[in-house]
CSV table of C-alpha atoms in Angstrom, one decimal:
chain,number,residue,atom,x,y,z
B,16,MET,CA,0.0,0.0,0.0
B,17,ASN,CA,1.5,3.3,-1.1
B,18,VAL,CA,1.0,6.0,1.6
B,19,LEU,CA,1.5,9.6,0.3
B,20,LEU,CA,1.3,12.9,2.1
B,21,ASP,CA,-0.7,15.3,0.1
B,22,LYS,CA,1.7,18.1,-1.0
B,23,ASP,CA,-0.7,20.9,0.0
B,24,GLU,CA,-1.5,19.7,3.5
B,25,ALA,CA,-0.3,16.9,5.7
B,26,VAL,CA,-3.2,14.7,4.7
B,27,GLU,CA,-2.6,11.0,4.6
B,28,ILE,CA,-3.9,9.3,1.4
B,29,THR,CA,-3.5,5.7,0.9
B,30,TYR,CA,-3.4,4.3,-2.7
B,31,PRO,CA,-3.9,0.6,-3.0
B,32,GLU,CA,-1.3,-1.1,-5.1
B,33,ILE,CA,-2.6,-1.8,-8.5
B,34,ALA,CA,-1.8,-5.0,-10.2
B,35,ASP,CA,0.7,-5.2,-13.0
B,36,VAL,CA,-0.4,-4.0,-16.3
B,37,GLU,CA,-0.3,-7.5,-17.8
B,38,ASP,CA,-2.9,-8.7,-15.3
B,39,ILE,CA,-5.4,-6.1,-16.3
B,40,GLN,CA,-6.9,-7.4,-19.5
B,41,ALA,CA,-8.2,-5.0,-22.1
B,42,GLU,CA,-11.9,-4.5,-21.7
B,43,PRO,CA,-14.3,-3.3,-24.3
B,44,GLU,CA,-15.0,0.3,-24.0
B,45,PRO,CA,-18.4,1.1,-22.6
B,46,GLU,CA,-21.0,2.7,-24.8
B,47,ASP,CA,-20.6,6.4,-25.0
B,48,LEU,CA,-23.1,7.6,-22.4
B,49,PRO,CA,-23.6,11.1,-21.1
B,50,LYS,CA,-21.3,11.9,-18.2
B,51,ASP,CA,-22.6,12.6,-14.7
B,52,PRO,CA,-22.6,16.2,-13.6
B,53,GLU,CA,-19.3,17.5,-12.3
B,54,PRO,CA,-19.2,16.5,-8.6
B,55,LYS,CA,-19.4,19.5,-6.2
B,56,ARG,CA,-18.0,19.4,-2.7
B,57,LYS,CA,-17.8,22.2,-0.1
B,58,PRO,CA,-14.3,23.7,0.2
B,59,SER,CA,-12.2,22.8,3.3
B,60,LYS,CA,-11.7,26.2,4.9
B,61,THR,CA,-15.0,26.8,6.6
B,62,PRO,CA,-15.5,27.2,10.3
B,63,ARG,CA,-17.5,24.0,10.5
B,64,GLN,CA,-14.3,21.9,10.0
B,65,SER,CA,-12.8,23.2,13.3
B,66,ARG,CA,-15.9,22.6,15.3
B,67,THR,CA,-15.6,19.8,17.8
B,68,ARG,CA,-18.9,18.1,18.9
B,69,VAL,CA,-19.5,18.9,22.5
B,70,THR,CA,-20.3,15.5,23.9
B,71,ALA,CA,-20.4,14.6,27.6
B,72,ALA,CA,-16.9,13.2,27.3
B,73,VAL,CA,-15.6,16.4,25.7
B,74,LYS,CA,-17.3,18.5,28.4
B,75,LYS,CA,-15.7,16.4,31.1
B,76,ASP,CA,-12.3,16.8,29.5
B,77,VAL,CA,-12.7,20.5,29.3
B,78,GLU,CA,-13.8,20.7,32.9
B,79,ALA,CA,-10.9,18.7,34.1
B,80,LYS,CA,-8.4,20.9,32.3
B,81,ILE,CA,-10.0,24.1,33.6
B,82,ALA,CA,-10.0,22.6,37.2
B,83,MET,CA,-6.3,21.9,36.7
B,84,MET,CA,-5.6,25.4,35.4
B,85,VAL,CA,-7.1,27.0,38.4
B,86,GLY,CA,-6.6,24.4,41.1
B,87,LEU,CA,-3.0,23.5,40.7
B,88,PRO,CA,-1.6,27.1,41.0
B,89,ALA,CA,-4.0,27.7,43.8
B,90,ALA,CA,-2.7,24.7,45.7
B,91,MET,CA,0.9,25.7,45.1
B,92,LEU,CA,0.4,29.2,46.3
B,93,THR,CA,-1.7,28.3,49.4
B,94,PRO,CA,1.3,27.9,51.6
B,95,TYR,CA,2.2,31.5,50.9
B,96,ASP,CA,-1.3,32.9,51.4
B,97,PRO,CA,-3.5,30.3,52.9
B,98,ILE,CA,-6.4,32.7,53.2
B,99,CYS,CA,-6.8,33.9,49.7
B,100,PHE,CA,-5.5,30.8,47.8
B,101,GLY,CA,-7.1,28.5,50.3
B,102,ALA,CA,-10.4,30.0,49.4
B,103,LEU,CA,-9.7,29.7,45.7
B,104,THR,CA,-8.8,26.0,46.2
B,105,ASP,CA,-12.1,25.5,48.0
B,106,VAL,CA,-14.2,26.9,45.2
B,107,THR,CA,-12.1,25.3,42.3
B,108,PRO,CA,-14.5,22.4,41.6
B,109,GLU,CA,-17.6,24.7,41.3
B,110,LEU,CA,-15.6,27.4,39.4
B,111,ALA,CA,-14.4,24.8,36.9
B,112,LYS,CA,-18.0,23.6,36.3
B,113,ALA,CA,-19.2,27.2,35.7
B,114,LEU,CA,-16.3,28.1,33.5
B,115,THR,CA,-16.8,25.0,31.5
B,116,ASP,CA,-20.4,25.9,30.8
B,117,LEU,CA,-19.2,29.2,29.4
B,118,ALA,CA,-16.3,27.6,27.5
B,119,VAL,CA,-18.3,25.0,25.6
B,120,GLN,CA,-20.4,27.7,24.1
B,121,SER,CA,-17.4,28.7,22.0
B,122,PRO,CA,-16.3,26.2,19.3
B,123,ASP,CA,-12.9,27.9,19.2
B,124,LEU,CA,-12.3,27.4,22.9
B,125,VAL,CA,-13.5,23.8,22.8
B,126,ALA,CA,-11.1,23.1,19.9
B,127,TRP,CA,-8.3,24.8,21.8
B,128,PHE,CA,-8.9,22.6,24.9
B,129,THR,CA,-9.3,19.4,23.0
B,130,SER,CA,-6.7,19.8,20.2
B,131,SER,CA,-3.8,17.6,21.0
B,132,GLY,CA,-0.9,19.2,22.7
B,133,LYS,CA,-2.0,22.9,22.7
B,134,PHE,CA,-3.6,23.0,26.1
B,135,MET,CA,-0.8,21.0,27.9
B,136,THR,CA,1.9,23.1,26.2
B,137,TRP,CA,0.5,26.3,27.4
B,138,PHE,CA,-0.2,24.8,30.9
B,139,SER,CA,3.4,23.7,31.1
B,140,ILE,CA,4.6,27.2,30.3
B,141,ALA,CA,2.3,28.6,32.9
B,142,MET,CA,3.7,26.2,35.5
B,143,ILE,CA,7.3,27.1,34.5
B,144,LEU,CA,6.5,30.8,35.0
B,145,GLN,CA,4.6,30.4,38.2
B,146,PRO,CA,7.8,30.9,40.4
B,147,VAL,CA,8.6,34.0,38.4
B,148,ALA,CA,5.2,35.4,39.1
B,149,VAL,CA,5.6,34.7,42.8
B,150,ALA,CA,9.0,36.3,42.8
B,151,ALA,CA,7.7,39.4,41.0
B,152,TYR,CA,4.9,39.7,43.4
B,153,LYS,CA,7.2,39.5,46.4
B,154,HIS,CA,9.7,41.9,44.8
B,155,HIS,CA,7.4,44.6,43.4
B,156,VAL,CA,4.2,44.3,45.4
B,157,THR,CA,5.0,43.2,48.9
B,158,HIS,CA,8.7,44.2,48.8
B,159,GLU,CA,9.7,41.1,50.7
B,160,LEU,CA,12.5,40.5,48.3
B,161,GLY,CA,15.2,42.7,46.9
B,162,GLU,CA,17.7,45.2,48.2
B,163,HIS,CA,14.9,47.6,49.2
B,164,ALA,CA,12.8,45.0,50.9
B,165,ASN,CA,10.5,46.6,53.4
B,166,GLU,CA,12.3,49.9,53.0
B,167,GLY,CA,10.4,52.9,54.3
B,168,LEU,CA,7.6,50.7,55.6
B,169,PRO,CA,6.6,50.9,59.2
B,170,ASP,CA,7.3,47.8,61.2
B,171,GLY,CA,4.7,45.2,60.6
B,172,TYR,CA,3.4,46.9,57.5
B,173,ALA,CA,4.8,44.3,55.1
B,174,TYR,CA,2.3,41.8,53.9
B,175,ALA,CA,2.4,39.0,56.5
B,176,ALA,CA,3.0,36.1,54.2
B,177,PRO,CA,5.3,33.3,55.3
B,178,PRO,CA,8.7,33.4,53.6
B,179,ILE,CA,9.6,31.0,50.9
P,26,MET,CA,-34.0,-4.8,-19.0
P,27,ALA,CA,-33.4,-7.4,-21.7
P,28,THR,CA,-34.1,-11.0,-21.0
P,29,HIS,CA,-31.8,-13.8,-22.0
P,30,THR,CA,-31.6,-17.6,-21.9
P,31,PRO,CA,-30.6,-18.4,-18.3
P,32,PRO,CA,-27.4,-20.4,-17.5
P,33,ARG,CA,-27.6,-24.0,-16.4
P,34,ARG,CA,-28.7,-24.3,-12.7
P,35,SER,CA,-26.7,-26.0,-10.0
P,36,GLU,CA,-27.3,-29.7,-9.6
P,37,GLN,CA,-28.0,-29.1,-5.9
P,38,GLU,CA,-31.2,-27.2,-6.7
P,39,PRO,CA,-34.4,-29.2,-5.9
P,40,ASP,CA,-36.3,-30.5,-9.0
P,41,ASP,CA,-39.4,-28.3,-8.3
P,42,GLN,CA,-37.2,-25.3,-8.9
P,43,GLN,CA,-36.2,-26.3,-12.3
P,44,ASP,CA,-39.2,-24.4,-13.9
P,45,LEU,CA,-37.5,-21.2,-13.1
P,46,ALA,CA,-34.5,-22.2,-15.2
P,47,GLU,CA,-36.6,-22.5,-18.3
P,48,PRO,CA,-36.2,-19.7,-20.9
P,49,VAL,CA,-39.1,-17.3,-20.4
P,50,ASP,CA,-41.0,-15.1,-22.7
P,51,ASP,CA,-39.6,-11.6,-23.1
P,52,GLN,CA,-42.8,-10.1,-21.8
P,53,ALA,CA,-42.7,-12.1,-18.5
P,54,ASP,CA,-40.1,-9.8,-16.8
P,55,THR,CA,-41.9,-9.5,-13.5
P,56,ALA,CA,-42.6,-12.0,-10.8
P,57,GLU,CA,-46.3,-12.1,-11.3
P,58,ASP,CA,-46.2,-15.5,-12.9
P,59,GLY,CA,-43.6,-16.8,-10.5
P,60,ASN,CA,-40.8,-16.6,-13.1
P,61,LEU,CA,-37.9,-14.3,-13.6
P,62,PRO,CA,-35.4,-14.3,-16.4
P,63,ARG,CA,-31.9,-15.2,-15.6
P,64,ALA,CA,-28.9,-13.5,-17.2
P,65,PRO,CA,-25.3,-13.0,-16.2
P,66,TRP,CA,-24.2,-9.5,-15.2
P,67,SER,CA,-21.9,-9.2,-18.2
P,68,GLN,CA,-25.1,-9.0,-20.2
P,69,VAL,CA,-27.4,-7.2,-17.8
P,70,GLY,CA,-24.8,-4.7,-16.5
P,71,PRO,CA,-24.4,-2.5,-19.5
P,72,GLU,CA,-28.1,-2.0,-19.8
P,73,PHE,CA,-28.5,-1.3,-16.1
P,74,ILE,CA,-25.7,1.3,-16.3
P,75,LYS,CA,-27.5,2.9,-19.2
P,76,GLU,CA,-30.8,3.2,-17.2
P,77,TRP,CA,-29.5,3.8,-13.6
P,78,GLY,CA,-29.9,7.5,-12.8
P,79,TYR,CA,-31.0,8.4,-16.4
P,80,SER,CA,-34.7,7.6,-16.6
P,81,GLY,CA,-36.1,9.4,-19.5
P,82,GLY,CA,-32.6,10.0,-20.8
P,83,LYS,CA,-31.7,12.8,-18.5
P,84,PHE,CA,-29.8,12.8,-15.2
P,85,GLU,CA,-32.0,12.0,-12.2
P,86,PRO,CA,-30.5,10.3,-9.2
P,87,GLU,CA,-31.9,6.9,-8.3
P,88,HIS,CA,-31.0,5.4,-5.0
P,89,MET,CA,-30.1,1.7,-4.6
P,90,GLU,CA,-30.4,-0.6,-1.7
P,91,ILE,CA,-28.6,-4.0,-1.6
P,92,LEU,CA,-29.9,-6.7,0.8
P,93,GLY,CA,-28.2,-9.9,1.7
P,94,PRO,CA,-26.5,-11.7,4.5
P,95,THR,CA,-22.8,-11.8,5.2
P,96,GLY,CA,-20.8,-13.4,2.4
P,97,SER,CA,-23.6,-13.3,-0.1
P,98,GLY,CA,-21.7,-11.1,-2.5
P,99,LYS,CA,-23.2,-7.7,-1.7
P,100,THR,CA,-19.9,-5.8,-1.5
P,101,PHE,CA,-18.6,-7.3,-4.7
P,102,PHE,CA,-21.8,-6.3,-6.5
P,103,GLU,CA,-21.7,-2.8,-5.0
P,104,ALA,CA,-18.1,-2.3,-6.0
P,105,THR,CA,-18.8,-3.7,-9.5
P,106,VAL,CA,-21.7,-1.3,-10.2
P,107,LEU,CA,-19.9,1.7,-8.8
P,108,GLN,CA,-16.8,0.8,-10.9
P,109,GLN,CA,-19.0,0.4,-14.0
P,110,ARG,CA,-20.8,3.6,-13.4
P,111,VAL,CA,-17.5,5.5,-13.0
P,112,LYS,CA,-16.2,4.0,-16.2
P,113,ALA,CA,-19.2,4.9,-18.1
P,114,ARG,CA,-20.1,8.3,-16.7
P,115,GLU,CA,-17.0,9.5,-14.8
P,116,SER,CA,-19.1,9.8,-11.6
P,117,GLY,CA,-17.9,11.3,-8.4
P,118,VAL,CA,-18.1,8.7,-5.7
P,119,VAL,CA,-17.5,8.8,-2.0
P,120,PHE,CA,-17.6,5.3,-0.5
P,121,PHE,CA,-18.0,5.3,3.3
P,122,ALA,CA,-16.2,2.3,4.7
P,123,THR,CA,-16.6,1.4,8.3
P,124,LYS,CA,-15.8,-2.3,8.5
P,125,PRO,CA,-12.3,-3.7,9.1
P,126,ALA,CA,-10.1,-4.2,6.1
P,127,ASP,CA,-12.2,-5.3,3.2
P,128,SER,CA,-10.2,-6.6,0.3
P,129,THR,CA,-13.1,-6.3,-2.1
P,130,ILE,CA,-13.2,-2.5,-1.6
P,131,MET,CA,-9.4,-2.3,-2.1
P,132,LYS,CA,-9.9,-3.8,-5.5
P,133,LEU,CA,-11.6,-0.6,-6.6
P,134,GLY,CA,-8.2,1.0,-6.7
P,135,TRP,CA,-9.5,4.2,-5.3
P,136,PRO,CA,-7.5,6.2,-2.8
P,137,ILE,CA,-8.4,5.6,0.9
P,138,VAL,CA,-8.6,8.8,2.9
P,139,THR,CA,-9.4,9.6,6.5
P,140,ASP,CA,-10.7,13.2,6.3
P,141,TRP,CA,-12.3,15.8,4.2
P,142,LYS,CA,-9.2,17.0,2.5
P,143,GLY,CA,-8.7,13.7,0.9
P,144,VAL,CA,-12.4,13.6,-0.3
P,145,GLU,CA,-12.0,17.1,-1.7
P,146,HIS,CA,-9.0,16.1,-3.9
P,147,ASN,CA,-10.2,12.8,-5.4
P,148,ARG,CA,-13.1,12.2,-7.7
P,149,GLN,CA,-13.6,8.7,-6.5
P,150,VAL,CA,-12.5,8.0,-3.0
P,151,ILE,CA,-12.9,5.6,-0.1
P,152,PHE,CA,-13.5,7.5,3.1
P,153,TRP,CA,-12.3,5.3,5.9
P,154,PRO,CA,-12.0,7.1,9.3
P,155,LYS,CA,-9.7,5.0,11.5
P,156,THR,CA,-9.2,5.4,15.3
P,157,SER,CA,-7.8,3.4,18.1
P,158,LEU,CA,-10.6,4.7,20.4
P,159,LEU,CA,-13.0,2.1,21.7
P,160,GLY,CA,-16.6,2.0,22.7
P,161,THR,CA,-18.6,5.2,23.0
P,162,ARG,CA,-15.7,7.4,22.1
P,163,ARG,CA,-15.1,5.5,18.9
P,164,ARG,CA,-18.7,5.8,17.9
P,165,GLU,CA,-18.6,9.5,18.6
P,166,TYR,CA,-15.4,9.9,16.6
P,167,MET,CA,-16.8,7.9,13.6
P,168,ALA,CA,-20.1,9.8,13.8
P,169,ALA,CA,-18.3,13.2,13.8
P,170,LYS,CA,-16.1,12.2,10.8
P,171,ILE,CA,-18.9,10.9,8.7
P,172,GLU,CA,-21.2,13.8,9.6
P,173,GLU,CA,-18.6,16.2,8.5
P,174,VAL,CA,-18.2,14.7,5.1
P,175,LEU,CA,-21.9,14.2,4.5
P,176,GLY,CA,-22.5,17.8,5.5
P,177,ARG,CA,-19.9,18.9,2.9
P,178,LEU,CA,-21.4,16.8,0.2
P,179,TRP,CA,-24.8,18.4,0.8
P,180,VAL,CA,-24.7,21.1,-1.9
P,181,LYS,CA,-27.0,22.1,-4.7
P,182,ASP,CA,-26.4,20.0,-7.8
P,183,SER,CA,-23.9,17.9,-5.9
P,184,GLY,CA,-23.6,15.3,-8.5
P,185,ASN,CA,-22.0,12.9,-6.1
P,186,ILE,CA,-22.7,9.2,-5.5
P,187,VAL,CA,-22.6,8.4,-1.8
P,188,ALA,CA,-22.1,4.7,-1.1
P,189,PHE,CA,-22.1,2.9,2.3
P,190,ASP,CA,-20.9,-0.6,3.2
P,191,GLU,CA,-23.3,-1.5,6.1
P,192,ILE,CA,-25.8,1.3,6.5
P,193,ALA,CA,-27.0,0.0,9.9
P,194,THR,CA,-23.5,0.3,11.3
P,195,VAL,CA,-23.3,3.9,10.2
P,196,GLU,CA,-26.7,4.8,11.5
P,197,GLY,CA,-25.8,3.2,14.9
P,198,PHE,CA,-22.9,5.6,15.5
P,199,SER,CA,-25.1,8.4,16.7
P,200,THR,CA,-28.7,9.6,16.6
P,201,ASP,CA,-27.6,12.8,14.9
P,202,LEU,CA,-26.0,10.8,12.1
P,203,LYS,CA,-29.1,8.6,11.8
P,204,GLU,CA,-31.2,11.7,11.4
P,205,MET,CA,-28.7,13.0,8.8
P,206,ILE,CA,-28.9,9.7,6.8
P,207,LYS,CA,-32.7,9.9,7.1
P,208,MET,CA,-32.5,13.4,5.5
P,209,TYR,CA,-30.3,12.0,2.8
P,210,TRP,CA,-32.7,9.2,1.8
P,211,ARG,CA,-35.6,11.7,1.7
P,212,GLU,CA,-34.0,14.7,0.1
P,213,ALA,CA,-30.7,13.8,-1.5
P,214,ARG,CA,-32.2,13.3,-4.9
P,215,SER,CA,-33.2,17.0,-5.0
P,216,GLN,CA,-29.5,17.8,-4.3
P,217,GLY,CA,-28.4,15.6,-7.1
P,218,ILE,CA,-27.0,13.0,-4.8
P,219,THR,CA,-27.3,9.2,-5.4
P,220,ILE,CA,-27.2,6.8,-2.5
P,221,VAL,CA,-26.1,3.2,-2.7
P,222,ALA,CA,-26.3,1.3,0.6
P,223,MET,CA,-26.0,-2.3,1.8
P,224,LYS,CA,-28.0,-3.9,4.5
P,225,GLN,CA,-27.7,-7.4,6.1
P,226,ARG,CA,-30.9,-7.4,7.9
P,227,PRO,CA,-33.8,-5.2,6.9
P,228,GLN,CA,-35.1,-4.9,10.5
P,229,GLY,CA,-34.1,-1.8,12.2
P,230,VAL,CA,-33.3,0.1,9.1
P,231,GLN,CA,-35.2,3.3,8.5
P,232,ARG,CA,-38.2,2.8,6.3
P,233,ASP,CA,-37.1,5.7,4.2
P,234,MET,CA,-34.4,3.5,2.7
P,235,HIS,CA,-36.9,1.1,1.5
P,236,SER,CA,-39.4,3.7,0.2
P,237,GLU,CA,-36.8,5.9,-1.4
P,238,ALA,CA,-34.7,3.3,-3.2
P,239,SER,CA,-35.4,3.0,-6.9
P,240,TRP,CA,-33.3,-0.1,-7.4
P,241,VAL,CA,-33.6,-3.0,-5.0
P,242,VAL,CA,-31.0,-5.8,-5.2
P,243,SER,CA,-31.6,-8.8,-3.0
P,244,PHE,CA,-29.3,-11.8,-2.5
P,245,LYS,CA,-30.6,-15.1,-1.0
P,246,PRO,CA,-31.8,-14.4,2.5
P,247,LYS,CA,-30.2,-16.2,5.5
P,248,ASP,CA,-33.4,-17.5,7.0
P,249,GLU,CA,-37.2,-17.6,6.9
P,250,ASP,CA,-37.6,-14.2,8.7
P,251,ASP,CA,-35.2,-12.4,6.4
P,252,ALA,CA,-36.9,-14.0,3.4
P,253,ASN,CA,-40.2,-12.6,4.5
P,254,ARG,CA,-38.8,-9.2,5.0
P,255,TYR,CA,-36.9,-9.1,1.8
P,256,ALA,CA,-39.9,-10.3,-0.1
P,257,GLU,CA,-42.0,-7.5,1.4
P,258,ILE,CA,-39.5,-5.0,0.3
P,259,LEU,CA,-39.5,-6.3,-3.2
P,260,GLY,CA,-43.3,-6.2,-3.3
P,261,GLY,CA,-44.9,-9.1,-1.6
P,262,LYS,CA,-44.2,-12.3,0.1
P,263,LYS,CA,-46.3,-14.5,-2.1
P,264,GLN,CA,-44.6,-13.5,-5.3
P,265,TRP,CA,-41.1,-12.9,-4.2
P,266,LYS,CA,-40.3,-15.3,-1.4
P,267,PRO,CA,-40.2,-18.4,-3.6
P,268,LEU,CA,-37.9,-16.5,-6.1
P,269,LEU,CA,-35.6,-15.4,-3.3
P,270,MET,CA,-35.3,-18.9,-1.9
P,271,SER,CA,-34.6,-20.2,-5.4
P,272,LEU,CA,-31.4,-18.1,-5.7
P,273,ASP,CA,-28.1,-20.0,-5.8
P,274,ARG,CA,-26.2,-18.8,-2.8
P,275,GLN,CA,-22.9,-20.3,-4.0
P,276,ALA,CA,-23.2,-18.6,-7.3
P,277,HIS,CA,-24.0,-15.3,-5.5
P,278,GLU,CA,-27.2,-14.9,-7.5
P,279,PHE,CA,-29.3,-11.9,-6.8
P,280,ILE,CA,-32.6,-10.4,-7.9
P,281,ILE,CA,-32.4,-6.8,-9.2
P,282,LYS,CA,-35.6,-4.9,-9.5
P,283,HIS,CA,-36.3,-1.4,-10.8
P,284,GLU,CA,-39.2,-0.1,-8.7
P,285,LYS,CA,-40.3,2.4,-11.2
P,286,THR,CA,-40.9,0.0,-14.0
P,287,GLY,CA,-41.4,-3.2,-12.0
P,288,GLU,CA,-38.8,-4.9,-14.2
P,289,ALA,CA,-36.7,-7.5,-12.5
P,290,VAL,CA,-34.1,-10.2,-13.4
P,291,ILE,CA,-32.0,-12.8,-11.6
P,292,SER,CA,-28.3,-12.3,-12.3
P,293,GLN,CA,-24.8,-12.9,-10.9
P,294,VAL,CA,-21.6,-11.0,-11.3
P,295,ASP,CA,-19.5,-12.9,-13.7
P,296,THR,CA,-16.8,-10.3,-14.3
P,297,PRO,CA,-13.7,-9.7,-12.2
P,298,LEU,CA,-13.4,-6.4,-10.3
P,299,ARG,CA,-10.5,-4.4,-11.8
P,300,PRO,CA,-8.9,-1.4,-10.2
P,301,SER,CA,-9.3,1.9,-12.0
P,302,LYS,CA,-6.7,4.6,-12.1
P,303,PRO,CA,-7.4,7.3,-9.5
P,304,ARG,CA,-8.4,10.7,-10.9
P,305,ARG,CA,-7.3,13.7,-8.8
P,306,GLY,CA,-8.4,17.2,-8.9
P,307,THR,CA,-10.2,19.7,-6.6
P,308,TYR,CA,-13.9,19.3,-6.2
P,309,GLY,CA,-14.7,22.0,-3.8
P,310,ARG,CA,-17.3,24.5,-5.0
């Protein structure tokens, strides 16, 4: 079986191997009949192609990913701010459900969540940057880090978050 | 359809069936008198291809349903008529394959594709979505793939022939897809689409298939129940059941009936299936 990749797009087309020419005996030509109308087919580039059907399985998948997006960072940051991020962790399941109901109304969002690799790639990037975000917060917002940490601030004014 | 002297029957056929082997009058081309002419497909086929979809001499899609149990020869027949139609009229055909590797379909020589892009670029194509998913997810996947292609073929003056292997399997993938196929049976002709579909067991198939098909092809039924149902589809148990049970299963005999004219004949494919050269292009609107 010959497998070719269409030169325009990465579409796999399989051509069955055709027997040797000698095996194909000449057949009488068919009577000259009117040809069928030229076949028409809708072009590829329409929004319909990217639409993923929102089945129960798809909705569950999207909900799990949203829950991971919200819940994992919340859990990681809870030690630094148990009040705020603890509250976020508590509401994560319900929040994920509500956000899923919104997300599935957009075919583009559904496609983004369910397309292989894209969601996890971006999620990995977010996890990598998470310590950077924490550092930036401590450096520029709470001034717990850096050479001017707590400078000019009255004693006890600094945000009482436990150190790293 | 022309009538011809039928070939010699198998020795295994009971003696009381021998009457059907006798040459019949040209006028007796229906089952009313319990006889049907017999002729090999090499003789019937050219005339069939001339008539199929061209009643009155102009293009008018005519659906076909093919009934028969597993191993009866349905796939070979379907592939043969599609091949002959393509050769005679350069038809655009999309064959929806859902069963595991079918060597008969491979003999068509058409490209096998798994998504719309492949359908768009090949005049005759076997659309065969494949997945490693199982169970419900597999059905959802298959349904989505097939729905997409059927949706894209649904254009005015489509001019396509849409062929299925086992229509019940396709309908079973999802209720949405079943509804779409129902729409196809009822309205595809007005879109210039011809449907060719196979069915092992008539039970459970949408009635639209039986009422909308202009050509009915029936191989020998598997049992009494199927024989009753096939006979009803053909036009009546009394007339058609004996004829159906008289078919030679080993020779892959079948009855082909044109619903519009009532003409029918018993035939068997006696020509090999030869692959055709794929023809590429772009068939988007």
